[in-house]
Amino acid sequence: MTAPIPTKDDLLNIRQMCDAFDVTPRTLRFYEAKELIAPLRRGTARLYTYRDRARLKLILRGKRFGFSLEDIRQLLDMYDRAPGQQEAQLRRTYELAADRLAQMERQRAELDEAIAELKEQMAWGGSVLAGFRNAAE
Amino acid sequence: MTAPIPTKDDLLNIRQMCDAFDVTPRTLRFYEAKELIAPLRRGTARLYTYRDRARLKLILRGKRFGFSLEDIRQLLDMYDRAPGQQEAQLRRTYELAADRLAQMERQRAELDEAIAELKEQMAWGGSVLAGFRNAAE
DNA sequence: CGTTACGTTTACGTGCGCGTCAACTTGTCT
DNA sequence: AGACAAGTTGACGCGCACGTAAACGTAACG
């Protein structure tokens, strides 16, 4: 098998983790230093649980969105601190999420605008290219 | 007047330029060092022409698109040499823009997804909060 | 004439997200 | 036991896009 799909309670070492997510060991250790993930230890060696894999997935997605690792750390804390929490703390979390959501929606609006502008520019360039094609005949 | 709108042949000093575009002097000098703009000099002092202003506008727009300054420099150079430009070079630019556009649209799709997920989480948290309120009566 | 404001160059500092050694320990195989 | 792979912890380096401080020039104002 070229793809030994890990089950929920499999524990992956750092190499398997890197292969699975296409990252380097340095990256995983860096994320750990930044408290984004916290793998188990067998002696000194790291063992990555299902939870770590789920978190890493979210980390990489967050990165594609353009969030900083610090942003992502806060989001992750929010995601899993939810169950069994005191009301006040949960409400704090909720408000943090609301802020984040607003931020994301602003970001989306800006992205939409940028996309529209770029399309406009490209239409202009496209017309110039069309001119070239006409002149070429 | 709080807004002394500059005409095409006005020359702006660095402060006016910064106020007009909401950047710092350091930024303008940095862009100049990177050969993105090339203001006139009166003695040693910089004087920004209409052309500089137009270029800065494009630079800042490019940044919003997520281009690096080096990318932007190349695009500006091509833009300058546009009159009498070879089709090939312009097409390069066009393709570069198309790639970037595709990236941005992927990013937008992912952002939408993330927003949806976050909203879902928040609905869940909201229901928990509602439960607290019921238990409190 | 001094001083205040604004500009200049040069150069080192910063935050982010890792890359890249070096030096060491820890299994694993033969 | 010896060798080798794979892991570990520092610690320094890097590219980008500037921030920041030092030391200096220049022009206008009172």
XYZ file of N, CA, C and O in Angstrom, chain A residues 6-85:
320
model
N -4.384 6.405 8.047
C -4.395 6.288 9.500
C -5.820 6.321 10.047
O -6.643 7.115 9.618
N -6.105 5.449 10.994
C -7.409 5.475 11.659
C -7.360 6.498 12.784
O -6.318 7.086 13.056
N -8.523 6.681 13.462
C -8.606 7.756 14.454
C -7.624 7.603 15.608
O -7.134 8.570 16.148
N -7.400 6.324 16.003
C -6.514 6.161 17.157
C -5.094 5.748 16.788
O -4.325 5.324 17.641
N -4.735 5.907 15.514
C -3.341 5.718 15.139
C -2.516 6.886 15.665
O -3.003 8.009 15.772
N -1.262 6.568 15.990
C -0.324 7.621 16.393
C 0.763 7.710 15.336
O 1.403 6.710 15.013
N 0.979 8.895 14.819
C 1.974 9.074 13.764
C 3.250 9.689 14.315
O 3.194 10.554 15.187
N 4.366 9.229 13.799
C 5.617 9.907 14.145
C 5.783 11.110 13.237
O 4.969 11.364 12.348
N 6.845 11.835 13.460
C 6.986 13.118 12.772
C 7.107 12.952 11.266
O 6.596 13.764 10.489
N 7.789 11.891 10.857
C 8.000 11.660 9.430
C 6.673 11.358 8.709
O 6.365 11.914 7.651
N 5.880 10.494 9.322
C 4.585 10.149 8.733
C 3.690 11.385 8.648
O 2.962 11.583 7.683
N 3.802 12.170 9.694
C 3.039 13.415 9.752
C 3.433 14.348 8.607
O 2.582 14.905 7.916
N 4.722 14.486 8.405
C 5.237 15.361 7.351
C 4.781 14.873 5.981
O 4.363 15.665 5.136
N 4.871 13.575 5.778
C 4.463 13.012 4.495
C 2.976 13.219 4.264
O 2.542 13.534 3.154
N 2.210 13.054 5.337
C 0.759 13.141 5.211
C 0.299 14.558 4.880
O -0.683 14.749 4.168
N 1.024 15.544 5.394
C 0.566 16.933 5.231
C 1.496 17.792 4.389
O 1.247 18.986 4.220
N 2.563 17.175 3.895
C 3.513 17.903 3.070
C 4.060 19.137 3.796
O 3.966 20.263 3.307
N 4.581 18.887 4.959
C 5.295 19.929 5.697
C 6.635 19.352 6.155
O 6.874 18.153 6.016
N 7.502 20.182 6.694
C 8.795 19.708 7.187
C 8.723 19.511 8.697
O 7.865 20.092 9.361
N 9.646 18.722 9.236
C 9.731 18.566 10.691
C 9.885 19.920 11.377
O 9.274 20.176 12.408
N 10.709 20.753 10.800
C 10.915 22.086 11.358
C 9.603 22.814 11.554
O 9.368 23.474 12.577
N 8.736 22.695 10.569
C 7.430 23.354 10.623
C 6.607 22.826 11.792
O 6.053 23.610 12.573
N 6.558 21.511 11.946
C 5.786 20.923 13.043
C 6.338 21.343 14.401
O 5.578 21.697 15.307
N 7.649 21.345 14.512
C 8.240 21.742 15.794
C 8.000 23.224 16.045
O 7.788 23.653 17.183
N 8.025 23.983 14.968
C 7.751 25.427 15.088
C 6.326 25.657 15.571
O 6.095 26.459 16.479
N 5.385 24.962 15.006
C 3.989 25.094 15.416
C 3.816 24.687 16.878
O 3.040 25.281 17.609
N 4.564 23.666 17.265
C 4.490 23.219 18.644
C 5.047 24.286 19.591
O 4.453 24.577 20.632
N 6.162 24.875 19.191
C 6.765 25.944 20.003
C 5.782 27.103 20.141
O 5.723 27.753 21.190
N 5.009 27.335 19.113
C 4.014 28.408 19.126
C 2.709 27.964 19.777
O 1.719 28.681 19.738
N 2.721 26.754 20.309
C 1.552 26.205 21.013
C 0.313 26.057 20.145
O -0.803 26.292 20.595
N 0.526 25.651 18.909
C -0.588 25.379 18.012
C -0.971 23.908 18.079
O -2.117 23.544 17.858
N 0.016 23.074 18.346
C -0.227 21.652 18.528
C 0.583 21.180 19.734
O 1.533 21.846 20.139
N 0.177 20.044 20.307
C 0.871 19.530 21.487
C 0.856 18.010 21.452
O 0.083 17.366 22.154
N 1.700 17.420 20.621
C 1.726 15.964 20.464
C 2.163 15.267 21.753
O 2.821 15.874 22.597
N 1.781 14.006 21.871
C 2.256 13.171 22.980
C 3.753 12.953 22.833
O 4.331 13.253 21.795
N 4.344 12.396 23.887
C 5.761 12.041 23.825
C 5.941 10.593 24.243
O 5.360 10.141 25.240
N 6.734 9.879 23.449
C 7.205 8.567 23.898
C 8.687 8.779 24.135
O 9.480 8.784 23.183
N 9.040 8.979 25.398
C 10.392 9.426 25.698
C 10.478 10.863 25.236
O 9.684 11.711 25.667
N 11.394 11.161 24.328
C 11.496 12.528 23.811
C 10.788 12.657 22.466
O 10.501 13.766 22.027
N 10.521 11.520 21.846
C 9.961 11.548 20.495
C 8.483 11.954 20.492
O 7.722 11.612 21.402
N 8.108 12.697 19.470
C 6.734 13.168 19.332
C 5.827 12.111 18.708
O 6.224 11.419 17.772
N 4.620 12.029 19.233
C 3.596 11.158 18.653
C 2.345 11.992 18.403
O 1.782 12.568 19.333
N 1.938 12.004 17.154
C 0.816 12.866 16.768
C -0.496 12.089 16.763
O -0.620 11.062 16.101
N -1.450 12.609 17.502
C -2.758 11.964 17.621
C -3.705 12.456 16.533
O -3.379 13.367 15.772
N -4.871 11.871 16.531
C -5.925 12.299 15.605
C -6.227 13.782 15.802
O -6.425 14.531 14.840
N -6.253 14.175 17.061
C -6.518 15.572 17.392
C -5.459 16.494 16.780
O -5.775 17.548 16.230
N -4.214 16.084 16.869
C -3.130 16.881 16.281
C -3.317 16.994 14.774
O -3.099 18.049 14.189
N -3.738 15.897 14.186
C -3.924 15.900 12.723
C -5.072 16.830 12.342
O -4.975 17.570 11.359
N -6.126 16.780 13.131
C -7.260 17.660 12.850
C -6.841 19.124 12.980
O -7.186 19.976 12.144
N -6.074 19.391 14.028
C -5.619 20.766 14.246
C -4.695 21.224 13.131
O -4.820 22.346 12.628
N -3.798 20.360 12.718
C -2.869 20.739 11.657
C -3.627 21.063 10.369
O -3.292 22.006 9.660
N -4.638 20.290 10.104
C -5.476 20.529 8.936
C -6.047 21.951 8.998
O -6.015 22.706 8.020
N -6.558 22.299 10.165
C -7.123 23.630 10.352
C -6.047 24.715 10.250
O -6.282 25.783 9.691
N -4.882 24.409 10.772
C -3.773 25.366 10.691
C -3.443 25.679 9.242
O -3.338 26.834 8.848
N -3.315 24.617 8.446
C -2.923 24.803 7.047
C -4.023 25.530 6.268
O -3.735 26.345 5.396
N -5.254 25.228 6.618
C -6.355 25.944 5.967
C -6.297 27.426 6.326
O -6.382 28.286 5.460
N -6.118 27.681 7.607
C -6.004 29.064 8.070
C -4.907 29.816 7.349
O -5.077 30.973 6.968
N -3.801 29.141 7.132
C -2.693 29.769 6.424
C -3.085 30.148 5.010
O -2.715 31.208 4.509
N -3.837 29.274 4.364
C -4.278 29.585 2.996
C -5.180 30.807 2.987
O -5.243 31.524 2.005
N -5.881 31.031 4.098
C -6.732 32.222 4.197
C -5.908 33.472 4.415
O -6.419 34.579 4.318
N -4.654 33.275 4.754
C -3.814 34.434 5.002
C -3.800 34.869 6.458
O -3.359 35.961 6.782
N -4.261 34.006 7.339
C -4.195 34.335 8.760
C -2.801 34.075 9.296
O -2.101 33.193 8.822
N -2.418 34.850 10.292
C -1.133 34.626 10.946
C -1.259 33.422 11.875
O -2.364 33.028 12.253
N -0.139 32.867 12.252
C -0.157 31.725 13.155
C -0.767 32.118 14.496
O -1.447 31.315 15.132
N -0.526 33.329 14.915
C -1.100 33.797 16.172
C -2.629 33.864 16.066
O -3.335 33.447 16.985
N -3.124 34.364 14.960
C -4.574 34.358 14.719
C -5.109 32.933 14.812
O -6.114 32.671 15.462
N -4.422 32.047 14.151
C -4.847 30.660 14.084
C -4.855 30.027 15.466
O -5.763 29.269 15.812
N -3.833 30.368 16.254
C -3.769 29.823 17.609
C -5.025 30.201 18.398
O -5.650 29.375 19.064
N -5.408 31.447 18.291
C -6.593 31.913 19.004
C -7.848 31.201 18.515
O -8.713 30.823 19.316
N -7.942 31.026 17.222
C -9.102 30.331 16.658
C -9.177 28.896 17.152
O -10.243 28.418 17.540
N -8.038 28.231 17.174
C -8.001 26.839 17.610
C -8.419 26.727 19.066
O -9.202 25.852 19.435
N -7.902 27.612 19.871
C -8.279 27.601 21.288
C -9.784 27.731 21.423
O -10.416 27.059 22.224
N -10.307 28.601 20.579
C -11.751 28.835 20.600
C -12.513 27.569 20.225
O -13.500 27.223 20.865
N -12.027 26.893 19.204
C -12.731 25.722 18.692
C -12.865 24.618 19.737
O -13.916 24.009 19.870
N -11.792 24.344 20.500
C -11.885 23.162 21.349
C -12.064 23.471 22.834
O -12.273 22.575 23.627
N -11.999 24.736 23.205
C -12.243 25.054 24.600
C -13.743 25.129 24.900
O -14.144 25.319 26.036
N -14.545 25.020 23.835
C -15.981 25.242 23.970
C -16.687 24.320 24.963
O -17.354 24.810 25.859
N -16.566 22.988 24.864
C -17.393 22.104 25.692
C -17.075 22.231 27.176
O -15.923 22.307 27.578
N -18.114 22.247 28.002
C -17.961 22.228 29.446
C -17.382 23.495 30.029
O -16.755 23.491 31.066
N -17.598 24.583 29.357
C -17.009 25.846 29.777
C -17.996 26.672 30.601
O -19.192 26.543 30.448
